[in-house]
CSV table of C-alpha atoms in Angstrom, one decimal:
chain,number,residue,atom,x,y,z
A,527,MET,CA,87.9,116.1,122.6
A,528,ASN,CA,90.8,113.8,122.2
A,529,ASN,CA,93.2,114.1,119.4
A,530,ILE,CA,94.2,110.9,117.6
A,531,ILE,CA,98.0,110.8,117.1
A,532,LYS,CA,99.1,109.3,114.0
A,533,VAL,CA,102.4,108.0,113.6
A,534,SER,CA,104.3,108.1,110.4
A,535,HIS,CA,107.8,106.6,111.3
A,536,SER,CA,108.5,105.1,114.7
A,537,LEU,CA,112.0,103.9,115.9
A,538,LEU,CA,111.9,100.7,118.0
A,539,SER,CA,114.1,100.6,121.1
A,540,PRO,CA,117.0,98.4,121.1
A,541,GLN,CA,115.2,96.5,123.9
A,542,SER,CA,112.2,95.8,121.7
A,543,VAL,CA,114.6,94.3,118.8
A,544,ARG,CA,116.3,92.4,121.6
A,545,GLU,CA,112.8,90.8,122.0
A,546,LEU,CA,112.4,90.4,118.5
A,547,LEU,CA,115.4,88.1,118.1
A,548,ASP,CA,113.8,85.3,120.7
A,549,GLY,CA,112.9,84.2,117.5
A,550,TYR,CA,116.3,83.5,116.3
A,551,HIS,CA,118.9,80.8,117.1
A,552,PHE,CA,122.5,82.1,118.0
A,553,GLU,CA,125.3,79.9,118.9
A,554,THR,CA,126.5,82.0,121.5
A,555,GLU,CA,124.7,84.3,124.0
A,556,ILE,CA,123.9,87.8,122.5
A,557,VAL,CA,126.0,90.4,124.3
A,558,SER,CA,124.3,93.5,123.1
A,559,CYS,CA,121.9,95.0,120.6
A,560,GLU,CA,122.4,98.7,119.5
A,561,PHE,CA,121.0,101.2,117.0
A,562,LEU,CA,123.2,101.7,114.2
A,563,THR,CA,121.7,104.2,111.8
A,564,ARG,CA,118.1,105.7,110.4
A,565,GLY,CA,117.3,105.6,106.8
A,566,LEU,CA,114.6,104.4,104.5
A,567,ASN,CA,115.1,101.4,106.8
A,568,ASP,CA,116.4,101.1,110.4
A,569,SER,CA,119.2,99.1,111.3
A,570,TYR,CA,120.6,97.5,114.6
A,571,VAL,CA,124.0,96.0,115.4
A,572,ILE,CA,123.6,92.3,117.1
A,573,THR,CA,126.8,91.2,118.8
A,574,THR,CA,127.0,88.0,120.3
A,575,GLN,CA,129.8,86.4,122.2
A,576,ASN,CA,131.3,85.1,118.8
A,577,GLU,CA,129.7,87.0,115.8
A,578,LYS,CA,128.0,90.2,114.7
A,579,TYR,CA,124.8,90.4,112.7
A,580,ILE,CA,122.4,93.5,111.5
A,581,PHE,CA,118.9,93.5,111.9
A,582,ARG,CA,117.0,95.5,109.6
A,583,VAL,CA,113.5,96.9,110.3
A,584,TYR,CA,112.0,98.0,107.2
A,585,ARG,CA,109.9,101.1,107.0
A,586,HIS,CA,106.0,101.1,106.7
A,587,ASN,CA,104.7,100.7,103.2
A,588,TRP,CA,108.4,101.0,101.7
A,589,ARG,CA,108.6,97.4,100.8
A,590,SER,CA,106.2,94.8,100.7
A,591,LYS,CA,106.6,91.2,102.3
A,592,SER,CA,106.8,89.8,98.6
A,593,ASP,CA,109.9,92.7,97.9
A,594,ILE,CA,111.6,91.6,101.0
A,595,LEU,CA,111.5,87.7,100.3
A,596,PHE,CA,112.7,88.6,97.1
A,597,GLU,CA,115.5,90.2,97.9
A,598,MET,CA,116.4,87.4,100.3
A,599,ASP,CA,116.1,85.1,97.7
A,600,ALA,CA,118.6,87.0,95.6
A,601,LEU,CA,121.2,87.2,98.5
A,602,ASN,CA,120.8,83.4,99.1
A,603,TRP,CA,121.4,82.9,95.3
A,604,LEU,CA,124.1,85.0,95.2
A,605,LYS,CA,125.7,83.5,98.3
A,606,GLU,CA,125.4,79.9,96.7
A,607,GLN,CA,127.3,81.2,93.8
A,608,GLY,CA,130.2,82.1,95.9
A,609,LEU,CA,129.7,86.0,96.2
A,610,LEU,CA,130.4,87.7,99.4
A,611,VAL,CA,127.4,89.0,100.3
A,612,SER,CA,125.6,89.9,103.9
A,613,ALA,CA,123.2,87.0,103.8
A,614,PRO,CA,119.8,86.5,105.4
A,615,VAL,CA,119.4,84.5,108.5
A,616,LYS,CA,116.2,82.2,109.1
A,617,THR,CA,114.4,82.3,112.4
A,618,THR,CA,113.9,79.2,114.4
A,619,GLN,CA,110.4,78.8,112.6
A,620,GLY,CA,112.2,78.8,109.0
A,621,ASN,CA,111.0,82.7,108.0
A,622,TRP,CA,113.4,85.1,106.4
A,623,ALA,CA,111.2,87.8,107.7
A,624,VAL,CA,109.2,88.7,110.7
A,625,ASP,CA,106.1,91.0,111.4
A,626,ILE,CA,106.3,94.0,113.4
A,627,HIS,CA,103.3,95.7,114.8
A,628,ALA,CA,104.2,99.2,114.8
A,629,PRO,CA,102.4,102.2,115.7
A,630,GLU,CA,102.1,103.0,112.3
A,631,GLY,CA,101.3,99.6,110.7
A,632,ILE,CA,102.8,96.6,109.9
A,633,ARG,CA,106.7,96.6,109.5
A,634,TYR,CA,109.0,93.8,108.7
A,635,GLY,CA,112.5,92.9,109.9
A,636,GLY,CA,115.3,90.7,108.9
A,637,LEU,CA,118.5,89.3,110.7
A,638,PHE,CA,121.7,89.5,108.3
A,639,THR,CA,125.0,88.4,108.4
A,640,TYR,CA,127.7,91.0,109.3
A,641,SER,CA,130.1,92.1,106.7
A,642,PRO,CA,133.5,92.1,108.1
A,643,GLY,CA,136.1,95.1,107.8
A,644,ASP,CA,135.4,98.7,106.9
A,645,ARG,CA,134.2,101.0,104.2
A,646,PRO,CA,136.6,100.7,101.0
A,647,GLU,CA,138.5,104.0,100.6
A,648,ILE,CA,138.1,105.6,97.1
A,649,ASN,CA,141.6,105.0,95.7
A,650,GLU,CA,142.6,103.3,92.2
A,651,GLU,CA,143.5,100.0,93.5
A,652,ASN,CA,140.2,99.6,95.5
A,653,CYS,CA,138.0,100.7,92.4
A,654,ARG,CA,139.6,98.0,90.1
A,655,ILE,CA,138.1,95.9,93.1
A,656,LEU,CA,135.1,97.2,93.1
A,657,GLY,CA,134.5,97.0,89.4
A,658,ARG,CA,135.3,93.7,89.2
A,659,SER,CA,132.9,92.8,92.2
A,660,ILE,CA,129.9,94.4,90.5
A,661,ALA,CA,131.0,92.5,87.3
A,662,GLU,CA,131.1,89.3,89.1
A,663,LEU,CA,127.7,89.9,90.7
A,664,HIS,CA,126.1,90.5,87.2
A,665,HIS,CA,127.5,87.2,86.0
A,666,LYS,CA,126.4,85.3,88.6
A,667,SER,CA,123.0,86.5,89.0
A,668,ASN,CA,122.3,86.0,85.3
A,669,SER,CA,120.2,82.9,86.1
A,670,LEU,CA,118.9,84.0,89.3
A,671,VAL,CA,115.0,83.0,89.9
A,672,SER,CA,112.5,83.9,92.7
A,673,SER,CA,109.2,82.5,93.6
A,674,HIS,CA,108.5,86.2,94.6
A,675,GLU,CA,107.4,89.0,92.9
A,676,ARG,CA,109.2,92.4,93.2
A,677,SER,CA,106.9,95.3,92.9
A,678,PHE,CA,109.4,97.4,90.7
A,679,GLU,CA,112.2,96.9,88.3
A,680,LEU,CA,114.9,99.6,87.6
A,681,ASP,CA,113.3,100.5,84.2
A,682,ILE,CA,112.4,103.8,82.6
A,683,ASN,CA,109.6,103.7,84.5
A,684,HIS,CA,110.9,103.3,88.2
A,685,LEU,CA,114.1,105.5,87.3
A,686,LEU,CA,112.5,108.5,85.3
A,687,ALA,CA,108.9,108.5,84.9
A,688,GLU,CA,107.5,108.0,88.4
A,689,PRO,CA,110.2,110.3,89.8
A,690,VAL,CA,109.5,113.1,87.3
A,691,SER,CA,105.9,112.9,87.9
A,692,THR,CA,106.6,113.5,91.7
A,693,LEU,CA,109.6,116.5,90.8
A,694,LEU,CA,107.6,118.6,88.6
A,695,PRO,CA,104.9,120.3,90.9
A,696,LEU,CA,107.7,121.1,93.2
A,697,LEU,CA,110.0,122.4,90.3
A,698,ASP,CA,106.9,124.4,89.1
A,699,ARG,CA,107.0,126.1,92.3
A,700,HIS,CA,110.6,126.8,93.2
A,701,LEU,CA,112.3,127.4,90.1
A,702,GLN,CA,111.3,129.9,87.2
A,703,PRO,CA,109.7,128.3,83.7
A,704,ASP,CA,112.6,128.5,81.5
A,705,GLN,CA,114.5,126.2,84.4
A,706,VAL,CA,111.2,124.1,84.3
A,707,ASP,CA,111.2,123.9,80.4
A,708,THR,CA,115.1,122.8,80.6
A,709,PHE,CA,114.4,119.8,82.9
A,710,ASN,CA,111.6,118.8,80.6
A,711,ALA,CA,113.7,118.9,77.7
A,712,ILE,CA,116.7,116.7,79.6
A,713,THR,CA,114.1,114.1,80.8
A,714,ALA,CA,112.4,113.9,77.2
A,715,LYS,CA,115.9,113.5,75.5
A,716,LEU,CA,116.9,110.8,78.1
A,717,GLU,CA,113.5,109.0,77.7
A,718,LYS,CA,114.2,108.7,73.9
A,719,MET,CA,117.8,108.0,73.8
A,720,ILE,CA,117.3,105.3,76.4
A,721,ARG,CA,114.1,103.7,74.5
A,722,GLU,CA,116.5,103.9,71.1
A,723,ARG,CA,119.1,101.7,72.8
A,724,LYS,CA,119.3,97.7,73.0
A,725,LEU,CA,120.8,97.8,76.8
A,726,GLU,CA,121.6,94.8,78.8
A,727,TYR,CA,119.1,93.8,81.3
A,728,GLY,CA,119.6,91.7,84.3
A,729,PHE,CA,119.4,91.4,88.0
A,730,CYS,CA,121.2,94.5,89.8
A,731,HIS,CA,122.0,95.7,93.2
A,732,GLY,CA,120.7,99.0,92.6
A,733,ASP,CA,122.6,101.1,94.9
A,734,PHE,CA,126.5,99.9,94.3
A,735,HIS,CA,128.9,102.3,96.0
A,736,ASN,CA,131.4,102.4,98.7
A,737,PHE,CA,128.8,103.1,101.7
A,738,ASN,CA,127.1,99.6,100.9
A,739,MET,CA,129.9,97.2,101.4
A,740,HIS,CA,132.9,96.5,103.5
A,741,ILE,CA,136.6,95.6,102.4
A,742,HIS,CA,138.6,93.0,104.3
A,743,ASN,CA,142.1,91.7,103.7
A,744,GLN,CA,141.3,92.7,100.0
A,745,GLU,CA,138.1,91.1,99.9
A,746,LEU,CA,135.0,93.0,99.2
A,747,GLU,CA,131.7,92.0,100.7
A,748,VAL,CA,128.5,93.9,99.4
A,749,PHE,CA,125.5,94.5,101.9
A,750,ASP,CA,122.2,96.3,101.4
A,751,PHE,CA,120.4,94.8,98.8
A,752,ASP,CA,117.0,97.0,99.4
A,753,CYS,CA,117.2,98.5,96.1
A,754,CYS,CA,117.7,95.3,93.8
A,755,GLY,CA,115.6,93.9,91.1
A,756,PHE,CA,115.9,93.4,87.5
A,757,GLY,CA,116.7,96.1,85.3
A,758,TYR,CA,119.5,98.0,83.3
A,759,ARG,CA,122.9,96.9,84.0
A,760,ALA,CA,124.7,100.3,83.1
A,761,TYR,CA,122.4,101.8,85.7
A,762,ASP,CA,123.9,99.7,88.1
A,763,ILE,CA,127.5,100.8,87.1
A,764,ALA,CA,126.5,104.4,86.6
A,765,VAL,CA,125.2,104.7,90.2
A,766,PHE,CA,129.4,104.4,91.2
A,767,TRP,CA,130.1,107.3,88.8
A,768,TRP,CA,127.2,109.3,90.2
A,769,ASN,CA,128.9,108.4,93.8
A,770,LEU,CA,132.2,109.6,92.6
A,771,LYS,CA,131.0,112.7,91.0
A,772,ASN,CA,129.1,113.7,94.5
A,773,ASN,CA,131.4,112.8,96.9
A,774,TYR,CA,135.1,112.3,95.5
A,775,ARG,CA,135.2,114.8,92.4
A,776,SER,CA,139.2,115.2,92.9
A,777,LEU,CA,139.3,111.1,92.2
A,778,GLU,CA,136.5,111.0,89.7
A,779,LYS,CA,138.5,110.5,86.5
A,780,SER,CA,141.1,108.1,87.6
A,781,CYS,CA,139.0,106.3,89.8
A,782,TRP,CA,136.3,106.0,87.1
A,783,ASP,CA,138.6,104.5,84.6
A,784,GLU,CA,140.1,101.9,87.3
A,785,PHE,CA,136.2,100.9,88.0
A,786,LEU,CA,135.8,100.2,84.5
A,787,ASN,CA,138.8,98.7,83.9
A,788,GLY,CA,138.0,96.1,86.7
A,789,TYR,CA,134.6,95.8,85.4
A,790,LEU,CA,135.7,95.0,82.0
A,791,SER,CA,138.4,92.4,83.2
A,792,ARG,CA,135.4,90.3,84.4
A,793,GLY,CA,132.4,91.3,82.1
A,794,ASN,CA,131.6,92.9,79.0
A,795,LEU,CA,129.8,96.1,78.1
A,796,ALA,CA,128.4,96.7,74.7
A,797,GLU,CA,128.8,99.6,73.0
A,798,ASP,CA,125.0,101.0,73.8
A,799,ASP,CA,125.5,100.0,77.5
A,800,LEU,CA,128.9,102.0,77.7
A,801,ARG,CA,127.5,105.2,75.7
A,802,SER,CA,124.3,105.2,77.9
A,803,LEU,CA,126.6,105.5,81.4
A,804,PRO,CA,126.0,109.3,81.7
A,805,LEU,CA,122.5,109.2,81.0
A,806,PHE,CA,121.9,106.9,83.9
A,807,VAL,CA,124.0,109.2,85.9
A,808,SER,CA,121.1,111.8,85.4
A,809,MET,CA,118.6,109.4,85.8
A,810,ARG,CA,119.9,108.4,89.3
A,811,ARG,CA,119.8,111.9,90.1
A,812,ILE,CA,116.2,112.2,89.4
A,813,TRP,CA,115.3,109.0,91.0
A,814,LEU,CA,117.1,110.0,94.1
A,815,LEU,CA,115.5,113.2,94.6
A,816,GLY,CA,112.2,112.0,93.8
A,817,THR,CA,112.7,109.3,96.7
A,818,MET,CA,113.9,112.2,99.1
A,819,LEU,CA,110.6,114.3,98.0
A,820,LYS,CA,108.3,111.0,98.6
A,821,ASN,CA,110.2,110.0,102.1
A,822,GLU,CA,110.2,113.4,104.0
A,823,ASP,CA,109.8,111.8,107.4
A,824,VAL,CA,113.5,110.4,106.4
A,825,TRP,CA,115.2,113.8,105.0
A,826,GLY,CA,113.0,116.2,106.2
A,827,THR,CA,111.8,119.2,104.0
A,828,ASN,CA,114.4,122.0,104.7
A,829,TRP,CA,116.5,120.9,101.8
A,830,ILE,CA,113.6,122.1,99.6
A,831,THR,CA,114.8,125.3,98.2
A,832,PRO,CA,115.1,127.3,94.8
A,833,THR,CA,119.0,127.2,95.7
A,834,ASN,CA,119.4,123.4,96.0
A,835,LEU,CA,116.8,122.5,93.2
A,836,SER,CA,119.0,125.1,91.0
A,837,HIS,CA,122.0,122.9,92.0
A,838,PHE,CA,120.3,120.0,90.9
A,839,LEU,CA,119.4,121.3,87.4
A,840,MET,CA,122.8,122.4,87.0
A,841,ASP,CA,124.3,118.9,87.4
A,842,LEU,CA,121.8,117.4,85.1
A,843,SER,CA,122.8,120.4,82.4
A,844,GLN,CA,126.1,119.4,83.2
A,845,ASP,CA,125.6,115.9,82.7
A,846,SER,CA,123.9,116.2,79.4
A,847,LYS,CA,126.9,117.5,77.9
A,848,GLN,CA,128.1,114.1,77.8
A,849,TYR,CA,125.1,112.7,75.7
């Protein structure tokens, strides 16, 4: 009896990606195609004699073709508005996305311009620049339109209700009943407070932190709009605060203050939005854990332990002291 092998996530060889690039026009010859990183999507660095590009292969069933074309529309809009972004490149047939027949099913690929420079160091000066950048992104996307539907919005359902429903069975298995009660109380409070407030809603990057941008000659270029969509602008801002809390705790206060100062130098934050920033830090934690659980072929399952989940709950409890 022959066993049927099923593939959850394949990794395309650079040679296979190189063959897909035959559908694009490059001014000069391709010198190399190298695998860069694996995550929710896979990325490859394409180097020609004069330029660099990024080729992204979207994970099967992670984003629909309509989702991807919405992202491309948003990037083209922002580029037209003068914002520095990693922009999509069309095929010679005029398509923004290419179909890839992978072992697990249809995947999609897209070519993007390469953002020059390096990941911004977290310091007060750069955080001011980052704050200004996201304020400009919000302002310049206020009238953004797309003919393609996005299958989600960065709303209470996507950021809280869906991940909570994913996480609760896991927490029930690994934590004590009183800990689960604490989680339920915090999430109920989050939902109530968000629904009670009048919050700014518009286009968001969805994953705005220094891992998704490069800085070159004091100019910031933003990339990886895979999580973009219409949603709460306060969430988009709070993602950067979450990043500081997780990765740069010793710099959190001074750099967060400068990030906000940078934002307010180019944009406005109503009182309800400002007061809601701690809520969205918590919702980012919840959304991320739910995403990790639903994509175990990216992160594995060895992180699912009572200790790690208890730390997650402690972080939420610490957050809740600010709301």
